[in-house]
CSV table of N, CA and C in Angstrom, one decimal:
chain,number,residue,atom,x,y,z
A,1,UNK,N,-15.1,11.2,8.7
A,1,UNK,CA,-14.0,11.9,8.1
A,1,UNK,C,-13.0,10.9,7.5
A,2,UNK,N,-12.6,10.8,6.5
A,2,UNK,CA,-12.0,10.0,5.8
A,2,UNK,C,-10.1,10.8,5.9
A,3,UNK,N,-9.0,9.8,6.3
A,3,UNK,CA,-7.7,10.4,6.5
A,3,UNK,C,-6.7,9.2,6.3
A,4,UNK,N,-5.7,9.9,6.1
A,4,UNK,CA,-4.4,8.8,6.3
A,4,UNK,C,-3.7,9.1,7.4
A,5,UNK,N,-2.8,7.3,7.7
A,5,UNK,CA,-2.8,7.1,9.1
A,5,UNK,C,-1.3,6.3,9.0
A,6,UNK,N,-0.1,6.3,8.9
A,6,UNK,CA,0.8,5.2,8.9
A,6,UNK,C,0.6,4.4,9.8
A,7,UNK,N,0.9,2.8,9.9
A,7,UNK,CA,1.2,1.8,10.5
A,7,UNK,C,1.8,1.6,10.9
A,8,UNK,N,1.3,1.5,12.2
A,8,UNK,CA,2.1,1.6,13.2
A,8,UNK,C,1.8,0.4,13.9
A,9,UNK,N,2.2,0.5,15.7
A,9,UNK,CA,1.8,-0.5,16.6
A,9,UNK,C,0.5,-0.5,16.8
A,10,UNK,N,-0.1,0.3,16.8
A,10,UNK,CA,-1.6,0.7,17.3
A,10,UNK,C,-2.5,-0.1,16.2
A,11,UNK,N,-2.0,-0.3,14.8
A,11,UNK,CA,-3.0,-0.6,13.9
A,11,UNK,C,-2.3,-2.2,12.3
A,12,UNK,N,-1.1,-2.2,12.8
A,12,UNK,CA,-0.5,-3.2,11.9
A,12,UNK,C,-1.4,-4.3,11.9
A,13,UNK,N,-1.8,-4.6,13.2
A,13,UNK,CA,-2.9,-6.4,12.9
A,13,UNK,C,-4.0,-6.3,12.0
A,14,UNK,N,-4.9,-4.9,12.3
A,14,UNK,CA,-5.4,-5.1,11.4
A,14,UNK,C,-5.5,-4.9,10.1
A,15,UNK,N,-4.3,-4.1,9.6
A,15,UNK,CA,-4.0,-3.8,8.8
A,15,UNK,C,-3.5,-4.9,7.8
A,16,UNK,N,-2.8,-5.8,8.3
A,16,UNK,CA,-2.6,-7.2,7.1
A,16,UNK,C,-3.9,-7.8,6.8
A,17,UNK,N,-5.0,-7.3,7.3
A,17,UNK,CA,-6.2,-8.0,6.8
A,17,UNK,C,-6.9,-6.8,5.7
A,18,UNK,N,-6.7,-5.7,5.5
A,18,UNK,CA,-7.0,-5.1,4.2
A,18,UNK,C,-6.7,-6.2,2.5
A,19,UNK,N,-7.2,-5.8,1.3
A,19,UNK,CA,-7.4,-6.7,0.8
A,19,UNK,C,-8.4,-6.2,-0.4
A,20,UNK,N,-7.8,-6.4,-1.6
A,20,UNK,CA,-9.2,-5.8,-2.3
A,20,UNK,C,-9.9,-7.2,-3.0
A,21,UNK,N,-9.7,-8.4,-2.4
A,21,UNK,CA,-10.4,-9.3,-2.8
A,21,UNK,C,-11.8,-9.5,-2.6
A,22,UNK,N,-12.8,-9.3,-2.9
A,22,UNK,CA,-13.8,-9.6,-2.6
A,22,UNK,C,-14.6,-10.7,-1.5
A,23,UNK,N,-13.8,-11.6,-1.7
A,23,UNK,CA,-14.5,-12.7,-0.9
A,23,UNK,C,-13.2,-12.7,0.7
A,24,UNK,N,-12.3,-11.8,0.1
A,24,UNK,CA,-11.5,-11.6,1.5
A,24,UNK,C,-10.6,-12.5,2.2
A,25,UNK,N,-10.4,-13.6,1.1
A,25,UNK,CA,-9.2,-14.3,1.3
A,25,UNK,C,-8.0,-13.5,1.8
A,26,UNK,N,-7.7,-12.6,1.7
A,26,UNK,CA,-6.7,-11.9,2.1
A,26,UNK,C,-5.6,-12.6,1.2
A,27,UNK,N,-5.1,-12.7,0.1
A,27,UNK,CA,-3.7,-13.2,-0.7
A,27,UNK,C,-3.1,-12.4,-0.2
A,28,UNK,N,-1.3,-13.1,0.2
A,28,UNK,CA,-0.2,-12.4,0.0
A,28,UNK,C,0.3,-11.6,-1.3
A,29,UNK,N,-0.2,-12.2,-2.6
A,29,UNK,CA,0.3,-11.5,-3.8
A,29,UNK,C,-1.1,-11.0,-4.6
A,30,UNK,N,-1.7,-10.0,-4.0
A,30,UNK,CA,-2.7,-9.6,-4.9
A,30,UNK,C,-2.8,-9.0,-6.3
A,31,UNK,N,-3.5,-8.9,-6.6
A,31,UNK,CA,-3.1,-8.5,-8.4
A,31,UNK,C,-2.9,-7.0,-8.8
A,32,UNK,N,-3.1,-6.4,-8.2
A,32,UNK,CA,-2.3,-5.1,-8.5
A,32,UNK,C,-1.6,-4.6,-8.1
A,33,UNK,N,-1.3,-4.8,-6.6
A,33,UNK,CA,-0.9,-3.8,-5.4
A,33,UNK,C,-0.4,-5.1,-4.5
A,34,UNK,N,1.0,-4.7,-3.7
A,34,UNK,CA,1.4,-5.5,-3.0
A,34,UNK,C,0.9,-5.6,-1.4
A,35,UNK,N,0.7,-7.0,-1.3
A,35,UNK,CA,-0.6,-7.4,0.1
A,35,UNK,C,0.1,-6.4,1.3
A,36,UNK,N,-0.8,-5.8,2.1
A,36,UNK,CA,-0.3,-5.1,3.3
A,36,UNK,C,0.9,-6.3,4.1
A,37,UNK,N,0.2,-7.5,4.6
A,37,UNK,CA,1.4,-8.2,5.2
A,37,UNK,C,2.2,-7.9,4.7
A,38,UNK,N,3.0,-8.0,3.4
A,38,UNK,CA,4.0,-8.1,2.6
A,38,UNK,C,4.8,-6.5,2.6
A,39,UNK,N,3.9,-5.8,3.0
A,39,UNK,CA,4.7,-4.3,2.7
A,39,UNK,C,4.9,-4.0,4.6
A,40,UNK,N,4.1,-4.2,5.5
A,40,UNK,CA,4.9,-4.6,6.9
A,40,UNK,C,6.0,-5.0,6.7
A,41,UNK,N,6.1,-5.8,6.4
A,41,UNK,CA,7.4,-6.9,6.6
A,41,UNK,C,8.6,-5.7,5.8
A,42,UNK,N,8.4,-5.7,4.6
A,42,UNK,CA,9.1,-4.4,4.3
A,42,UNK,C,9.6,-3.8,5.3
A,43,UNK,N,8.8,-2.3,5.4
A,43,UNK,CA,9.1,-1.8,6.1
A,43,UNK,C,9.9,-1.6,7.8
A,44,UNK,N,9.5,-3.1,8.4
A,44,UNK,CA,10.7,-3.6,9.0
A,44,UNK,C,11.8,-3.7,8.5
A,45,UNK,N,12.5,-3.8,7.3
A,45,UNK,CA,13.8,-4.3,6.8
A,45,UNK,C,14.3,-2.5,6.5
A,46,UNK,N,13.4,-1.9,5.3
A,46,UNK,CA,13.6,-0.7,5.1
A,46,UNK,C,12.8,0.2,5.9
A,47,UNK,N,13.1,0.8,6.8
A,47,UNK,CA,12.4,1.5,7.9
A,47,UNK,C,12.2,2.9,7.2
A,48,UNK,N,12.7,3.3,5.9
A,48,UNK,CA,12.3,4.7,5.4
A,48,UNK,C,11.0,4.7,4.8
A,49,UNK,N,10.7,3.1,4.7
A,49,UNK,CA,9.3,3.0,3.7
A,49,UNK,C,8.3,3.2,4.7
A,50,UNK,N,7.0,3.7,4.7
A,50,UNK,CA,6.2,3.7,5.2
A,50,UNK,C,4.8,3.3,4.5
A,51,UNK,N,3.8,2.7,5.4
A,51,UNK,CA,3.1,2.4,4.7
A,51,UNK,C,1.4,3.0,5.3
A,52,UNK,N,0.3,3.2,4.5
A,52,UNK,CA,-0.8,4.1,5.4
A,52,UNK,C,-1.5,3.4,5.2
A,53,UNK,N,-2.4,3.5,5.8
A,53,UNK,CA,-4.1,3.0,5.8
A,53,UNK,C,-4.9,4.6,5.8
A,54,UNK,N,-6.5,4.3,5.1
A,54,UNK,CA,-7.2,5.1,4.7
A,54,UNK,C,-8.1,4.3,5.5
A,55,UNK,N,-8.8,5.6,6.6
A,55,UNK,CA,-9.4,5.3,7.6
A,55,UNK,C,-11.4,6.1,6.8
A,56,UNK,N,-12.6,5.8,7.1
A,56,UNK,CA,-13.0,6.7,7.5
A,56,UNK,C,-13.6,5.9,8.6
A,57,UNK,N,-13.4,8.0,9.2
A,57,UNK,CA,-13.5,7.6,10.9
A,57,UNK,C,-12.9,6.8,11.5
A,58,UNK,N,-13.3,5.5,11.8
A,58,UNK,CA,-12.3,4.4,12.6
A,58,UNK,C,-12.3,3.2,11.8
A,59,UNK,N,-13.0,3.1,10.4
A,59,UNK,CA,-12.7,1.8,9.6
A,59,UNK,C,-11.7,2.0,8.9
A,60,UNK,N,-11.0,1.3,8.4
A,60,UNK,CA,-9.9,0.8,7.4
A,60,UNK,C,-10.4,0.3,6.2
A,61,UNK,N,-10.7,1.3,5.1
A,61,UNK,CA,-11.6,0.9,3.8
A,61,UNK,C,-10.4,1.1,2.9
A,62,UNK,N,-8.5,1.5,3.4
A,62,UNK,CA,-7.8,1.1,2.2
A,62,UNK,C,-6.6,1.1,2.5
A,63,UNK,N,-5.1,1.3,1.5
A,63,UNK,CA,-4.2,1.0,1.9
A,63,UNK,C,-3.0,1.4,0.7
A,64,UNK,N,-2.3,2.0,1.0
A,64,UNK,CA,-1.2,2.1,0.4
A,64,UNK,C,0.2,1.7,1.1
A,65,UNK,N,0.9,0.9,-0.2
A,65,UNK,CA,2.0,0.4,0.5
A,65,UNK,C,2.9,1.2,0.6
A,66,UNK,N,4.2,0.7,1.4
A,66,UNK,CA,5.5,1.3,1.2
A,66,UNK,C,5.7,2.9,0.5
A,67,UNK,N,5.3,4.0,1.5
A,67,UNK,CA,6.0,5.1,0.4
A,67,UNK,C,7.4,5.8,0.9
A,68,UNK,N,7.7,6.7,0.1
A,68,UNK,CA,9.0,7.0,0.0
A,68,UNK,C,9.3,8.3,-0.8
A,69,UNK,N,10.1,9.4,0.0
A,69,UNK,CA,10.8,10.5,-0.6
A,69,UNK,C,12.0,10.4,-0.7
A,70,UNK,N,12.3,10.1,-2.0
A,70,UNK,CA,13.5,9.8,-2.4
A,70,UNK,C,14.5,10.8,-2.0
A,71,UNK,N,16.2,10.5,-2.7
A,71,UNK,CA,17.0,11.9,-2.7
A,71,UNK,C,16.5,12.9,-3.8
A,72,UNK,N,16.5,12.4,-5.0
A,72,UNK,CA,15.8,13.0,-6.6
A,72,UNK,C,14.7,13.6,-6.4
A,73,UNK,N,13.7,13.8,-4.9
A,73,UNK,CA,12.7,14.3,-5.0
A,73,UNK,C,11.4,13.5,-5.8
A,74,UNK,N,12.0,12.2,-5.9
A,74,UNK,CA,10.7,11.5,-6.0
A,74,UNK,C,9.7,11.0,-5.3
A,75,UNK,N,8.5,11.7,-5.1
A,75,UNK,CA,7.2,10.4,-4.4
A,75,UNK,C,7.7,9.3,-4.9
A,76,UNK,N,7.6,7.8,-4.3
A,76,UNK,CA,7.2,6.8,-4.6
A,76,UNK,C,6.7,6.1,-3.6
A,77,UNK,N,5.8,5.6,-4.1
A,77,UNK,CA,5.0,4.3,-3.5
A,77,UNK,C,4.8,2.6,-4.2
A,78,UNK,N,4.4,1.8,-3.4
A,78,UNK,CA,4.1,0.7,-4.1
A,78,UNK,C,2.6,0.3,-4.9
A,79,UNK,N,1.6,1.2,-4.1
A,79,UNK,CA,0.3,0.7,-5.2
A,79,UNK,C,-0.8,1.2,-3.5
A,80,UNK,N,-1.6,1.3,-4.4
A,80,UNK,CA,-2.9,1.8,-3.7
A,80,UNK,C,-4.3,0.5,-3.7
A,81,UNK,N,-5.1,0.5,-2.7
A,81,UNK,CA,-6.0,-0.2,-2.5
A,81,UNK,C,-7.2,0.3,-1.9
A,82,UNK,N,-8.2,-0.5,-2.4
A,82,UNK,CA,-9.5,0.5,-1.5
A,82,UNK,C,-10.0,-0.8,-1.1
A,83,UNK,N,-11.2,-1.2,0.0
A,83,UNK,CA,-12.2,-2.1,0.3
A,83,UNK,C,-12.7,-2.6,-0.8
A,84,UNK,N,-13.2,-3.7,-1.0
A,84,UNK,CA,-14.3,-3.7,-1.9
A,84,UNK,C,-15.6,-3.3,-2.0
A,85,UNK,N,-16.0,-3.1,-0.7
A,85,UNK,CA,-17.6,-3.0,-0.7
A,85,UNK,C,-17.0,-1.2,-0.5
A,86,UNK,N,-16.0,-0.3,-0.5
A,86,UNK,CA,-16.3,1.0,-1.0
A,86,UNK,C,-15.6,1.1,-2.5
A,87,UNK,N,-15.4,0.0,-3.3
A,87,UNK,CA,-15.3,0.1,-5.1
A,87,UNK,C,-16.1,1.1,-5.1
A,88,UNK,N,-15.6,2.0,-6.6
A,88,UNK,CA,-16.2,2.5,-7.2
A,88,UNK,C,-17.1,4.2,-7.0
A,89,UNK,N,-16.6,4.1,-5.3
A,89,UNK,CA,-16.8,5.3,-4.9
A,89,UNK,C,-16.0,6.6,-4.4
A,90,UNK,N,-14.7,6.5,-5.3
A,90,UNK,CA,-14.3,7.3,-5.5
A,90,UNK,C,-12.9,7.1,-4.2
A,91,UNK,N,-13.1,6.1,-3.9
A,91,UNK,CA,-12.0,5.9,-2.4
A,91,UNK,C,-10.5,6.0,-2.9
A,92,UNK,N,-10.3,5.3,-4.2
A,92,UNK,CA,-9.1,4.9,-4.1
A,92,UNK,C,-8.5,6.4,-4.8
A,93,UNK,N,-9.4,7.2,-5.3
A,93,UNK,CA,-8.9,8.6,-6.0
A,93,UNK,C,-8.5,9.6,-4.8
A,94,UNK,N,-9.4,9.6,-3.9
A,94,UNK,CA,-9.4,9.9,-2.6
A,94,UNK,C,-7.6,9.8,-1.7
A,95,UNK,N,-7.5,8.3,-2.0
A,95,UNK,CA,-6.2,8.1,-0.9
A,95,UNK,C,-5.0,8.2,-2.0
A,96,UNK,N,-5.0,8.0,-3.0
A,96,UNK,CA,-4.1,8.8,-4.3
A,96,UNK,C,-3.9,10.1,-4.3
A,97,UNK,N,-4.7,10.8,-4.2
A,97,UNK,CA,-4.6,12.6,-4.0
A,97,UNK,C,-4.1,12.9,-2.2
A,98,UNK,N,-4.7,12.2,-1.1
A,98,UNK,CA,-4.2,12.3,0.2
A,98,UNK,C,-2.5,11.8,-0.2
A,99,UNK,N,-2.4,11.3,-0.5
A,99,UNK,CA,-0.9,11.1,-1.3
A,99,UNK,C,-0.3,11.9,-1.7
A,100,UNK,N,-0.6,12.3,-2.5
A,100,UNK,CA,0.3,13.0,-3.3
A,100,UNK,C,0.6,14.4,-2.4
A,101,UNK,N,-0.8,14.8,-1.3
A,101,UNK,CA,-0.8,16.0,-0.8
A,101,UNK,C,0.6,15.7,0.0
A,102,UNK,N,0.6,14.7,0.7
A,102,UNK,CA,1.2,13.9,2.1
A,102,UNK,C,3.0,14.7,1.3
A,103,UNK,N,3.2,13.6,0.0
A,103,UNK,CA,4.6,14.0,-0.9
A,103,UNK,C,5.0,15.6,-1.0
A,104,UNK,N,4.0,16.4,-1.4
A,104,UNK,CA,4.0,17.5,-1.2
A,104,UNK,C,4.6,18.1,-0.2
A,105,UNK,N,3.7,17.8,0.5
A,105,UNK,CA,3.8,18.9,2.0
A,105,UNK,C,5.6,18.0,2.8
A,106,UNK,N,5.9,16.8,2.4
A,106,UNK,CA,7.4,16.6,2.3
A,106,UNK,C,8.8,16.8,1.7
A,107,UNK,N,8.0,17.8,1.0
A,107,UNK,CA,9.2,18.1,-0.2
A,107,UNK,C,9.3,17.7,-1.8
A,108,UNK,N,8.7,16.5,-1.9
A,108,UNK,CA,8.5,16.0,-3.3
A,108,UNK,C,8.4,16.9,-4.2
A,109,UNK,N,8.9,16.2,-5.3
A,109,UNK,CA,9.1,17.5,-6.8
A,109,UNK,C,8.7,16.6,-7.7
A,110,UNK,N,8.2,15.8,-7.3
A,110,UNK,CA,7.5,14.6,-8.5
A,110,UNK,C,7.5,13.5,-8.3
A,111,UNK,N,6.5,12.8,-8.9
A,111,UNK,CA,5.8,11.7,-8.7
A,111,UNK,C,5.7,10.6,-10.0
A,112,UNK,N,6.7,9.5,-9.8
A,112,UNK,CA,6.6,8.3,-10.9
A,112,UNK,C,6.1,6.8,-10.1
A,113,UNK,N,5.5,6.2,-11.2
A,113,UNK,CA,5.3,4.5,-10.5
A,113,UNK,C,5.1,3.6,-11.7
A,114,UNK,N,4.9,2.5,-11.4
A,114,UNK,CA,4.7,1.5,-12.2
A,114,UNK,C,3.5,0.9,-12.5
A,115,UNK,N,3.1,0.6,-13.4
A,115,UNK,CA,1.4,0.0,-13.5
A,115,UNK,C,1.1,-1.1,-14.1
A,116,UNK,N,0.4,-2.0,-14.7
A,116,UNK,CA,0.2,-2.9,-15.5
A,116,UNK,C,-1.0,-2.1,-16.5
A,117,UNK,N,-0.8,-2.6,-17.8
A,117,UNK,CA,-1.5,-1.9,-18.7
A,117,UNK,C,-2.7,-1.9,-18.6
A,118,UNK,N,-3.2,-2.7,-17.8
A,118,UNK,CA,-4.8,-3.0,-17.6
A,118,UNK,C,-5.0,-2.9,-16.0
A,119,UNK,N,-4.2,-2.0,-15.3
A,119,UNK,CA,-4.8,-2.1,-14.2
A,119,UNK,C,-5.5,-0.8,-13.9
A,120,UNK,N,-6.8,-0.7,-13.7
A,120,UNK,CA,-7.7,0.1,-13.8
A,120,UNK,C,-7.6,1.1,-12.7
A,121,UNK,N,-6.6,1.3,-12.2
A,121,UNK,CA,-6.2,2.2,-11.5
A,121,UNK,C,-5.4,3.7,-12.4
A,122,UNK,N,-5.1,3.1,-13.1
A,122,UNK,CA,-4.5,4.1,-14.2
A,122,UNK,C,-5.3,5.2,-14.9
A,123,UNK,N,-7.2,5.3,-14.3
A,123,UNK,CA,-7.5,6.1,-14.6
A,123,UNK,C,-7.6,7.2,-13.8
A,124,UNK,N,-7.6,6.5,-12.2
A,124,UNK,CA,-6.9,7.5,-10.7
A,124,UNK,C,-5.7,8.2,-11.3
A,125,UNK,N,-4.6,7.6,-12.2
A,125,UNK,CA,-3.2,8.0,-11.8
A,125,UNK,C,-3.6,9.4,-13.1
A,126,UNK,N,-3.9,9.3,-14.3
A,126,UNK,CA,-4.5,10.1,-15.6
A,126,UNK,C,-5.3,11.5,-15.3
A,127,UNK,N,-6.2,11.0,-14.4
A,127,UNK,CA,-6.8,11.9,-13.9
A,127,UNK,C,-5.9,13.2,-12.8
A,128,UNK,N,-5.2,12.2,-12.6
A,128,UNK,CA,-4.3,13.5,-11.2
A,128,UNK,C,-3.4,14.1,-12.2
A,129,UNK,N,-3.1,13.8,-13.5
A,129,UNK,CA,-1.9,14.1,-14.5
A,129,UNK,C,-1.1,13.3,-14.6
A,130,UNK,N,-1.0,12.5,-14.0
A,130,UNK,CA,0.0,11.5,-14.6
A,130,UNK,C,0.2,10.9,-15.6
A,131,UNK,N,1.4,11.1,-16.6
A,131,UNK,CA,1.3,10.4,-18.1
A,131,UNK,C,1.8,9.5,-18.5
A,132,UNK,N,1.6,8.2,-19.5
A,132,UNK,CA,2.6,7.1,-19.9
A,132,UNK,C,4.3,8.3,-20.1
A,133,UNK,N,4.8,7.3,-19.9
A,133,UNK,CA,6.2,7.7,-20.5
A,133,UNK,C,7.2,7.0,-21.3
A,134,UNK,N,6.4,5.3,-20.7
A,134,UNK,CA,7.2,4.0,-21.2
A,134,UNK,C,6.8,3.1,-20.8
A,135,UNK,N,7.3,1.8,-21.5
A,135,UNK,CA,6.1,0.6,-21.4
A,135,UNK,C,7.7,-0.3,-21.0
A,136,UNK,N,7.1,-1.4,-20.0
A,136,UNK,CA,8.2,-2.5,-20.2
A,136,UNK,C,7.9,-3.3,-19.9
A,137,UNK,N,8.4,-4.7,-20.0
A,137,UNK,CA,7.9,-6.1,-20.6
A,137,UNK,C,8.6,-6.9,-19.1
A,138,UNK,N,7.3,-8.3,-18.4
A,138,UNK,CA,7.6,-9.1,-17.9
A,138,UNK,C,8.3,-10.1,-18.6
A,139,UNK,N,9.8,-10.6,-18.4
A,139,UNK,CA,10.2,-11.9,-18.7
A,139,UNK,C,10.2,-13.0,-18.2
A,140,UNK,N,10.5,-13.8,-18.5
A,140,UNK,CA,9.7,-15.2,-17.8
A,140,UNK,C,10.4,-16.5,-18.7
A,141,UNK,N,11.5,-17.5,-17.9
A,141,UNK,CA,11.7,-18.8,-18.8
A,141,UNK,C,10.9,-19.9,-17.5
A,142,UNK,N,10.5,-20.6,-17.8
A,142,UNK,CA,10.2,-22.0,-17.1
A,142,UNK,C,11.9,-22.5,-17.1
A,143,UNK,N,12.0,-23.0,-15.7
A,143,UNK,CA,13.0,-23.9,-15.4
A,143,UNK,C,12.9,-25.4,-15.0
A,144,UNK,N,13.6,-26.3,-15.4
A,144,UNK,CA,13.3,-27.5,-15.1
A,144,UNK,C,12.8,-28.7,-16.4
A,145,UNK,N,11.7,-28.2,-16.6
A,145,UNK,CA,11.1,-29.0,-17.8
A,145,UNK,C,12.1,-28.4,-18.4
A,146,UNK,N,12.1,-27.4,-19.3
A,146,UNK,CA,12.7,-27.2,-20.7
A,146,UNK,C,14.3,-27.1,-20.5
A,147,UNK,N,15.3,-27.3,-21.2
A,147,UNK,CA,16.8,-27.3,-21.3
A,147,UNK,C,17.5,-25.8,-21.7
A,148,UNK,N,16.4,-25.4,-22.4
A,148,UNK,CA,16.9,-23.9,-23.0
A,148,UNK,C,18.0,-22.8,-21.8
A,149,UNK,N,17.8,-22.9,-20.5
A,149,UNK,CA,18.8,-21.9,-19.9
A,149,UNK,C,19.8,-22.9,-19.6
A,150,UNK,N,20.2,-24.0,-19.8
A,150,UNK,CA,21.3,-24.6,-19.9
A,150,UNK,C,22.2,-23.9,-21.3
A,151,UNK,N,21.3,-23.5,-22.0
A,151,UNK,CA,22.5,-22.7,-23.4
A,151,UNK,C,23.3,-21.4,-23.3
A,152,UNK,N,22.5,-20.8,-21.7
A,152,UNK,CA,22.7,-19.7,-21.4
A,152,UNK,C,24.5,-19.4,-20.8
A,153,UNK,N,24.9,-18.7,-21.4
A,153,UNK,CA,26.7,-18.0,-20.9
A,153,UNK,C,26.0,-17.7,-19.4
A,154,UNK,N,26.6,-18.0,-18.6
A,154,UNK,CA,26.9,-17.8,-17.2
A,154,UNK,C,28.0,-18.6,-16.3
């Protein structure tokens, strides 16, 4: 039986070892979704966030960070993850929809998040209805080598 589970004491250890890297390095900054370690730690600071694991039966095949029912009646969360070796079977659509049920049954009146244009999670988010609404841009100066934020008013 496949369910969501928040993190708690019973399951946090193993839980910073979820990971959708393949070879299971476990990174703190993975490429789509913020590393479980990293969203514990969270949730210690902000104790409203919660974060779940996607059990079936008694494995831990995924992971969503930090969520949150806002005042506005927004779901929000930080990003969704599945195992690797259950890719492509439908898991991570699975704990996206146990989501949204979860926001639901809390009162939520709607659901926004953030994506990267190529993260191929966006066909999970399309499929439940979720629509572009707006696009916005990483900025970035190098400091050190170049002089240019020395021109900067501050």
């Amino acid at each position: 039986m496949i369910y969501l589970k928040k993190i708690d004491r019973t399951n946090w250890r193993e839980a910073t070892f979820v990971t959708t890297d393949p070879e299971r390095k476990c990174p703190l900054d993975e490429q789509w979704v913020t590393s479980t370690a990293f969203s514990i730690v969270q949730s210690v600071y902000e104790p409203e966030w919660e974060s779940r694991l996607i059990y079936d039966d008694d494995k831990i095949i995924g992971f969503t960070g930090p969520v949150d029912l806002q005042k506005s009646g927004r779901g929000w969360f930080t990003g969704i993850c599945s195992d690797p070796e259950y890719g492509g079977k439908g898991i991570g659509s699975v704990l996206f929809n146990l989501l949204m049920r979860e926001f639901v049954d809390e009162g939520a009146k709607f659901c926004s998040l953030f994506t990267g244009l190529d993260n191929h999670a966006q066909k999970i988010y399309m499929r439940a209805g979720l629509r572009v609404k707006a696009h916005f841009s990483v900025l970035s100066c190098p400091l050190g080598g170049s002089k240019g934020y020395e021109k900067r008013y501050y």
